[in-house]
mmCIF file of C-alpha atoms in Angstrom:
data_model
loop_
_atom_site.group_PDB
_atom_site.id
_atom_site.type_symbol
_atom_site.label_atom_id
_atom_site.label_comp_id
_atom_site.label_asym_id
_atom_site.label_seq_id
_atom_site.Cartn_x
_atom_site.Cartn_y
_atom_site.Cartn_z
ATOM 1 C CA MET A 234 23.081 -11.165 -8.549
ATOM 2 C CA THR A 235 20.779 -9.826 -11.199
ATOM 3 C CA GLN A 236 17.966 -7.348 -10.514
ATOM 4 C CA GLU A 237 15.104 -8.625 -12.656
ATOM 5 C CA LEU A 238 12.954 -8.994 -9.521
ATOM 6 C CA ALA A 239 14.123 -5.820 -7.765
ATOM 7 C CA GLY A 240 11.371 -4.187 -5.748
ATOM 8 C CA ARG A 241 9.355 -7.397 -5.349
ATOM 9 C CA VAL A 242 8.440 -8.822 -1.947
ATOM 10 C CA ALA A 243 8.286 -12.589 -1.899
ATOM 11 C CA VAL A 244 6.827 -14.776 0.823
ATOM 12 C CA ILE A 245 7.866 -18.423 0.809
ATOM 13 C CA THR A 246 6.379 -21.087 3.075
ATOM 14 C CA GLY A 247 8.304 -24.285 3.700
ATOM 15 C CA ALA A 248 11.402 -22.156 3.201
ATOM 16 C CA SER A 249 13.673 -24.124 5.526
ATOM 17 C CA SER A 250 14.488 -26.879 3.023
ATOM 18 C CA GLY A 251 13.839 -28.387 -0.400
ATOM 19 C CA MET A 252 11.844 -26.440 -2.993
ATOM 20 C CA GLY A 253 11.151 -23.576 -0.633
ATOM 21 C CA ARG A 254 14.776 -23.074 0.250
ATOM 22 C CA ALA A 255 15.936 -23.325 -3.366
ATOM 23 C CA THR A 256 13.249 -20.845 -4.513
ATOM 24 C CA ALA A 257 14.140 -18.393 -1.787
ATOM 25 C CA LEU A 258 17.769 -18.422 -2.919
ATOM 26 C CA ALA A 259 16.789 -18.076 -6.567
ATOM 27 C CA LEU A 260 14.425 -15.148 -6.054
ATOM 28 C CA ALA A 261 16.733 -13.325 -3.676
ATOM 29 C CA SER A 262 19.654 -13.685 -6.124
ATOM 30 C CA ARG A 263 17.558 -11.775 -8.634
ATOM 31 C CA GLY A 264 16.756 -8.874 -6.377
ATOM 32 C CA ALA A 265 13.562 -9.842 -4.510
ATOM 33 C CA LYS A 266 13.191 -9.223 -0.820
ATOM 34 C CA VAL A 267 12.372 -12.624 0.620
ATOM 35 C CA ALA A 268 10.368 -13.494 3.728
ATOM 36 C CA LEU A 269 11.238 -17.025 4.839
ATOM 37 C CA MET A 270 8.451 -18.959 6.684
ATOM 38 C CA ALA A 271 8.719 -22.302 8.381
ATOM 39 C CA ARG A 272 8.733 -23.819 11.867
ATOM 40 C CA ARG A 273 12.486 -24.490 12.190
ATOM 41 C CA GLN A 274 14.261 -21.278 13.106
ATOM 42 C CA ALA A 275 17.806 -22.621 12.907
ATOM 43 C CA ALA A 276 17.316 -23.881 9.383
ATOM 44 C CA LEU A 277 15.663 -20.595 8.325
ATOM 45 C CA GLU A 278 18.579 -18.638 9.748
ATOM 46 C CA GLU A 279 20.979 -20.702 7.626
ATOM 47 C CA VAL A 280 18.975 -19.885 4.480
ATOM 48 C CA ALA A 281 18.876 -16.181 5.408
ATOM 49 C CA LYS A 282 22.618 -16.201 6.044
ATOM 50 C CA GLU A 283 23.249 -17.627 2.599
ATOM 51 C CA ILE A 284 20.990 -15.018 0.988
ATOM 52 C CA ARG A 285 22.659 -12.136 2.815
ATOM 53 C CA TRP A 286 26.098 -13.457 2.021
ATOM 54 C CA GLY A 287 25.129 -13.183 -1.633
ATOM 55 C CA GLY A 288 23.993 -9.604 -1.189
ATOM 56 C CA GLY A 289 20.253 -10.275 -0.896
ATOM 57 C CA GLU A 290 17.627 -9.398 1.700
ATOM 58 C CA ALA A 291 15.860 -11.973 3.865
ATOM 59 C CA LEU A 292 13.431 -11.900 6.770
ATOM 60 C CA VAL A 293 13.151 -14.949 9.052
ATOM 61 C CA ILE A 294 9.624 -15.698 10.311
ATOM 62 C CA VAL A 295 9.043 -18.739 12.462
ATOM 63 C CA ALA A 296 5.434 -19.725 11.734
ATOM 64 C CA ASP A 297 3.095 -22.714 11.679
ATOM 65 C CA VAL A 298 0.793 -22.574 8.641
ATOM 66 C CA THR A 299 -1.816 -24.759 10.404
ATOM 67 C CA ASP A 300 -2.363 -21.967 12.938
ATOM 68 C CA GLN A 301 -4.284 -18.904 11.679
ATOM 69 C CA MET A 302 -2.901 -16.643 14.390
ATOM 70 C CA SER A 303 0.595 -17.675 13.360
ATOM 71 C CA THR A 304 0.064 -16.944 9.638
ATOM 72 C CA ASP A 305 -1.694 -13.667 10.442
ATOM 73 C CA ALA A 306 1.269 -12.636 12.616
ATOM 74 C CA ALA A 307 3.634 -13.596 9.819
ATOM 75 C CA ALA A 308 1.723 -11.365 7.389
ATOM 76 C CA LEU A 309 1.955 -8.433 9.756
ATOM 77 C CA ALA A 310 5.707 -9.027 10.146
ATOM 78 C CA VAL A 311 6.185 -8.933 6.377
ATOM 79 C CA GLN A 312 4.131 -5.786 6.035
ATOM 80 C CA ARG A 313 6.071 -4.016 8.809
ATOM 81 C CA GLU A 314 9.439 -4.933 7.370
ATOM 82 C CA TYR A 315 8.934 -4.783 3.594
ATOM 83 C CA GLY A 316 5.429 -3.450 2.885
ATOM 84 C CA ASN A 317 2.801 -5.451 1.054
ATOM 85 C CA ALA A 318 3.889 -8.824 -0.378
ATOM 86 C CA ASP A 319 3.374 -9.168 -4.122
ATOM 87 C CA LEU A 320 4.551 -12.771 -4.488
ATOM 88 C CA VAL A 321 3.472 -15.746 -2.346
ATOM 89 C CA PHE A 322 4.958 -19.191 -2.942
ATOM 90 C CA ASN A 323 2.480 -21.309 -0.990
ATOM 91 C CA ASN A 324 4.706 -24.343 -0.688
ATOM 92 C CA ALA A 325 4.600 -25.968 2.764
ATOM 93 C CA GLY A 326 3.551 -29.604 2.540
ATOM 94 C CA LEU A 327 3.819 -33.118 3.948
ATOM 95 C CA MET A 328 3.735 -36.554 2.276
ATOM 96 C CA LEU A 329 2.935 -39.652 4.369
ATOM 97 C CA PRO A 330 1.765 -42.555 2.209
ATOM 98 C CA GLY A 331 -0.018 -45.458 3.865
ATOM 99 C CA ALA A 332 -2.795 -48.012 3.454
ATOM 100 C CA MET A 333 -6.225 -46.677 4.224
ATOM 101 C CA GLY A 334 -7.739 -48.431 7.194
ATOM 102 C CA THR A 335 -4.397 -49.309 8.747
ATOM 103 C CA GLN A 336 -2.540 -45.982 8.435
ATOM 104 C CA PRO A 337 -2.585 -44.104 11.760
ATOM 105 C CA ILE A 338 -5.356 -41.479 11.697
ATOM 106 C CA SER A 339 -2.836 -38.882 12.832
ATOM 107 C CA GLU A 340 -0.921 -39.275 9.578
ATOM 108 C CA TRP A 341 -3.768 -38.415 7.206
ATOM 109 C CA GLU A 342 -4.949 -35.726 9.620
ATOM 110 C CA ARG A 343 -1.513 -34.076 9.485
ATOM 111 C CA GLN A 344 -1.483 -34.154 5.682
ATOM 112 C CA ILE A 345 -4.893 -32.493 5.498
ATOM 113 C CA ASP A 346 -4.004 -29.957 8.181
ATOM 114 C CA LEU A 347 -0.822 -28.918 6.365
ATOM 115 C CA ASN A 348 -1.527 -29.480 2.675
ATOM 116 C CA VAL A 349 -5.132 -28.285 2.652
ATOM 117 C CA THR A 350 -5.901 -26.140 5.673
ATOM 118 C CA GLY A 351 -2.373 -24.731 5.840
ATOM 119 C CA ALA A 352 -2.507 -23.624 2.191
ATOM 120 C CA MET A 353 -5.845 -21.951 2.802
ATOM 121 C CA ARG A 354 -4.603 -20.172 5.925
ATOM 122 C CA VAL A 355 -1.644 -18.671 4.067
ATOM 123 C CA ILE A 356 -3.962 -17.403 1.316
ATOM 124 C CA GLN A 357 -6.351 -15.967 3.930
ATOM 125 C CA SER A 358 -3.507 -14.101 5.677
ATOM 126 C CA PHE A 359 -1.731 -12.706 2.623
ATOM 127 C CA LEU A 360 -4.527 -12.072 0.144
ATOM 128 C CA PRO A 361 -5.196 -8.531 1.414
ATOM 129 C CA GLN A 362 -1.566 -7.676 0.709
ATOM 130 C CA LEU A 363 -1.663 -9.196 -2.758
ATOM 131 C CA GLU A 364 -4.843 -7.274 -3.560
ATOM 132 C CA ALA A 365 -3.299 -4.040 -2.308
ATOM 133 C CA ALA A 366 -0.138 -4.598 -4.328
ATOM 134 C CA ALA A 367 -2.215 -5.289 -7.449
ATOM 135 C CA ALA A 368 -4.239 -2.131 -6.887
ATOM 136 C CA GLU A 369 -0.936 -0.220 -6.858
ATOM 137 C CA GLY A 370 -0.191 -1.589 -10.330
ATOM 138 C CA ARG A 371 2.523 -4.015 -9.249
ATOM 139 C CA THR A 372 3.058 -7.485 -10.720
ATOM 140 C CA VAL A 373 1.463 -9.932 -8.309
ATOM 141 C CA ASP A 374 1.748 -13.742 -8.083
ATOM 142 C CA LEU A 375 0.239 -16.494 -5.963
ATOM 143 C CA ILE A 376 1.901 -19.838 -6.697
ATOM 144 C CA ASN A 377 0.612 -22.988 -5.026
ATOM 145 C CA THR A 378 2.611 -26.196 -4.822
ATOM 146 C CA SER A 379 0.565 -29.289 -5.741
ATOM 147 C CA SER A 380 1.868 -32.610 -7.115
ATOM 148 C CA ILE A 381 1.559 -34.932 -10.089
ATOM 149 C CA THR A 382 -0.385 -37.133 -7.660
ATOM 150 C CA ALA A 383 -3.231 -34.633 -8.043
ATOM 151 C CA GLN A 384 -3.707 -36.028 -11.551
ATOM 152 C CA ASN A 385 -2.470 -39.614 -11.485
ATOM 153 C CA ILE A 386 -3.248 -42.651 -9.316
ATOM 154 C CA PHE A 387 -0.576 -43.990 -6.952
ATOM 155 C CA GLY A 388 -1.302 -46.826 -4.553
ATOM 156 C CA TYR A 389 -1.136 -45.910 -0.860
ATOM 157 C CA PHE A 390 -0.956 -42.192 -1.578
ATOM 158 C CA ALA A 391 -4.726 -41.585 -1.306
ATOM 159 C CA ALA A 392 -4.721 -38.984 1.448
ATOM 160 C CA TYR A 393 -1.746 -37.121 0.040
ATOM 161 C CA SER A 394 -3.084 -37.262 -3.523
ATOM 162 C CA ALA A 395 -6.481 -35.993 -2.468
ATOM 163 C CA SER A 396 -4.937 -33.141 -0.532
ATOM 164 C CA LYS A 397 -2.923 -32.070 -3.576
ATOM 165 C CA ALA A 398 -5.966 -32.441 -5.860
ATOM 166 C CA PHE A 399 -7.635 -29.921 -3.556
ATOM 167 C CA VAL A 400 -4.710 -27.513 -4.076
ATOM 168 C CA SER A 401 -4.881 -27.863 -7.860
ATOM 169 C CA HIS A 402 -8.637 -27.350 -8.074
ATOM 170 C CA LEU A 403 -8.496 -24.498 -5.565
ATOM 171 C CA SER A 404 -5.987 -22.772 -7.784
ATOM 172 C CA ARG A 405 -8.283 -22.993 -10.806
ATOM 173 C CA HIS A 406 -11.121 -21.424 -8.850
ATOM 174 C CA LEU A 407 -8.846 -18.660 -7.514
ATOM 175 C CA ARG A 408 -7.976 -17.760 -11.108
ATOM 176 C CA VAL A 409 -11.635 -16.835 -11.587
ATOM 177 C CA GLU A 410 -11.759 -14.667 -8.477
ATOM 178 C CA LEU A 411 -8.323 -13.097 -8.566
ATOM 179 C CA GLY A 412 -7.492 -12.811 -12.254
ATOM 180 C CA PRO A 413 -9.882 -9.858 -12.717
ATOM 181 C CA LYS A 414 -8.019 -8.170 -9.846
ATOM 182 C CA ASN A 415 -4.764 -8.535 -11.807
ATOM 183 C CA ILE A 416 -3.424 -11.252 -9.488
ATOM 184 C CA ARG A 417 -1.817 -14.170 -11.326
ATOM 185 C CA VAL A 418 -2.472 -17.625 -9.844
ATOM 186 C CA ALA A 419 -0.373 -20.636 -10.772
ATOM 187 C CA VAL A 420 -0.144 -24.183 -9.568
ATOM 188 C CA LEU A 421 2.937 -26.378 -9.815
ATOM 189 C CA GLU A 422 2.510 -30.141 -10.107
ATOM 190 C CA PRO A 423 5.976 -31.730 -9.828
ATOM 191 C CA GLY A 424 6.850 -35.385 -10.276
ATOM 192 C CA ILE A 425 9.382 -37.124 -8.050
ATOM 193 C CA THR A 426 11.668 -34.508 -6.500
ATOM 194 C CA SER A 427 14.600 -35.056 -4.150
ATOM 195 C CA THR A 428 13.429 -33.295 -0.987
ATOM 196 C CA GLU A 429 12.957 -34.003 2.730
ATOM 197 C CA LEU A 430 9.431 -35.280 1.961
ATOM 198 C CA GLN A 431 10.829 -38.655 1.021
ATOM 199 C CA GLY A 432 12.661 -38.889 4.327
ATOM 200 C CA HIS A 433 9.325 -38.656 6.149
ATOM 201 C CA VAL A 434 7.962 -41.772 4.464
ATOM 202 C CA THR A 435 7.605 -44.722 6.874
ATOM 203 C CA PHE A 436 5.269 -46.971 4.912
ATOM 204 C CA GLN A 437 7.483 -49.774 3.598
ATOM 205 C CA GLY A 438 5.628 -50.260 0.274
ATOM 206 C CA ALA A 439 6.225 -46.610 -0.634
ATOM 207 C CA ARG A 440 9.827 -46.694 0.565
ATOM 208 C CA ASP A 441 10.459 -49.705 -1.666
ATOM 209 C CA TRP A 442 8.803 -48.032 -4.634
ATOM 210 C CA LEU A 443 10.860 -44.853 -4.223
ATOM 211 C CA ALA A 444 14.091 -46.839 -3.871
ATOM 212 C CA GLU A 445 13.338 -48.804 -7.020
ATOM 213 C CA ALA A 446 12.414 -45.675 -8.944
ATOM 214 C CA ALA A 447 15.681 -44.025 -7.980
ATOM 215 C CA LYS A 448 17.555 -46.795 -9.848
ATOM 216 C CA SER A 449 16.134 -45.760 -13.231
ATOM 217 C CA ILE A 450 14.933 -42.160 -12.882
ATOM 218 C CA ASP A 451 16.942 -38.975 -12.339
ATOM 219 C CA PHE A 452 14.703 -37.276 -9.800
ATOM 220 C CA LEU A 453 13.950 -33.591 -10.118
ATOM 221 C CA LYS A 454 16.014 -31.298 -7.920
ATOM 222 C CA PRO A 455 14.667 -28.427 -5.796
ATOM 223 C CA GLU A 456 16.589 -26.063 -8.019
ATOM 224 C CA ASP A 457 14.552 -27.246 -10.999
ATOM 225 C CA ILE A 458 11.371 -26.124 -9.247
ATOM 226 C CA ALA A 459 13.033 -22.866 -8.197
ATOM 227 C CA GLU A 460 13.953 -22.057 -11.773
ATOM 228 C CA THR A 461 10.383 -22.714 -12.850
ATOM 229 C CA VAL A 462 9.056 -20.311 -10.202
ATOM 230 C CA ARG A 463 11.586 -17.708 -11.296
ATOM 231 C CA PHE A 464 10.390 -18.065 -14.880
ATOM 232 C CA LEU A 465 6.700 -17.732 -13.921
ATOM 233 C CA VAL A 466 7.171 -14.568 -11.882
ATOM 234 C CA SER A 467 9.397 -12.981 -14.520
ATOM 235 C CA LEU A 468 6.785 -13.168 -17.282
ATOM 236 C CA PRO A 469 5.072 -9.930 -18.462
ATOM 237 C CA LYS A 470 2.337 -8.893 -16.031
ATOM 238 C CA HIS A 471 -0.463 -9.723 -18.470
ATOM 239 C CA VAL A 472 0.750 -13.326 -18.875
ATOM 240 C CA ASN A 473 -0.386 -16.018 -16.423
ATOM 241 C CA LEU A 474 0.994 -19.552 -16.929
ATOM 242 C CA GLN A 475 -1.576 -21.110 -14.627
ATOM 243 C CA GLN A 476 -0.755 -24.835 -14.437
ATOM 244 C CA VAL A 477 2.727 -26.331 -14.780
ATOM 245 C CA VAL A 478 3.408 -30.071 -14.649
ATOM 246 C CA ILE A 479 7.125 -30.657 -14.110
ATOM 247 C CA MET A 480 8.325 -34.264 -14.562
ATOM 248 C CA PRO A 481 11.620 -36.109 -14.565
ATOM 249 C CA THR A 482 12.196 -37.084 -18.174
ATOM 250 C CA LYS A 483 12.153 -40.799 -17.351
ATOM 251 C CA GLU A 484 9.112 -40.736 -15.075
ATOM 252 C CA ALA A 485 6.147 -41.971 -17.098
ATOM 253 C CA MET A 486 3.398 -41.137 -14.627
#
């Protein structure tokens, strides 16, 4: 362990797997106290166990980011245990490609509920803590996970892409509101990354595309995203790297 993030209190949504899990491990290994948020308690407990085994501190919070009462309760739990959060990795998300008009309504509703409304609920619940931490003179970060699909066009990813475009544009607006309060806002827009998201894909056209892409592209790993987050939050307090596109070297778009 190093201690470059000692004293920081990090909240990570979607922490049970993928980019959230990898980022929790990376931040904890550098001294941050980490609050792990997701719906799957057993998976969260495994992440917390690994963090504690390495000498770090972790708090398990079972929460559903599409439920405001749940995210509000999570914020209270963090405050009781660690004090005000000064780092939020707003990362929970869902990707379900499909053809508009034939895709089940429930699938695009779930993506909007999680990727859009869920992201907003997390911000609503934790912003008072971020503002309080900034007022105390601490380094404060809000990092939202978007996607390269927020910029580029991919067939059958309309609902997912639109939801991530919301996250990217929301982040730009938050910079205007929160930057003067000394709160850094960043948005990550990764390309293809090996996470559980791909396992949720049922639309055959997208499954075929992903399988074909895997033959020629070395997909990003969750640890690549985690290292990027670590870099962002370790910058001097007056530096805000606000939009980061992270792509596999061989992925053209």
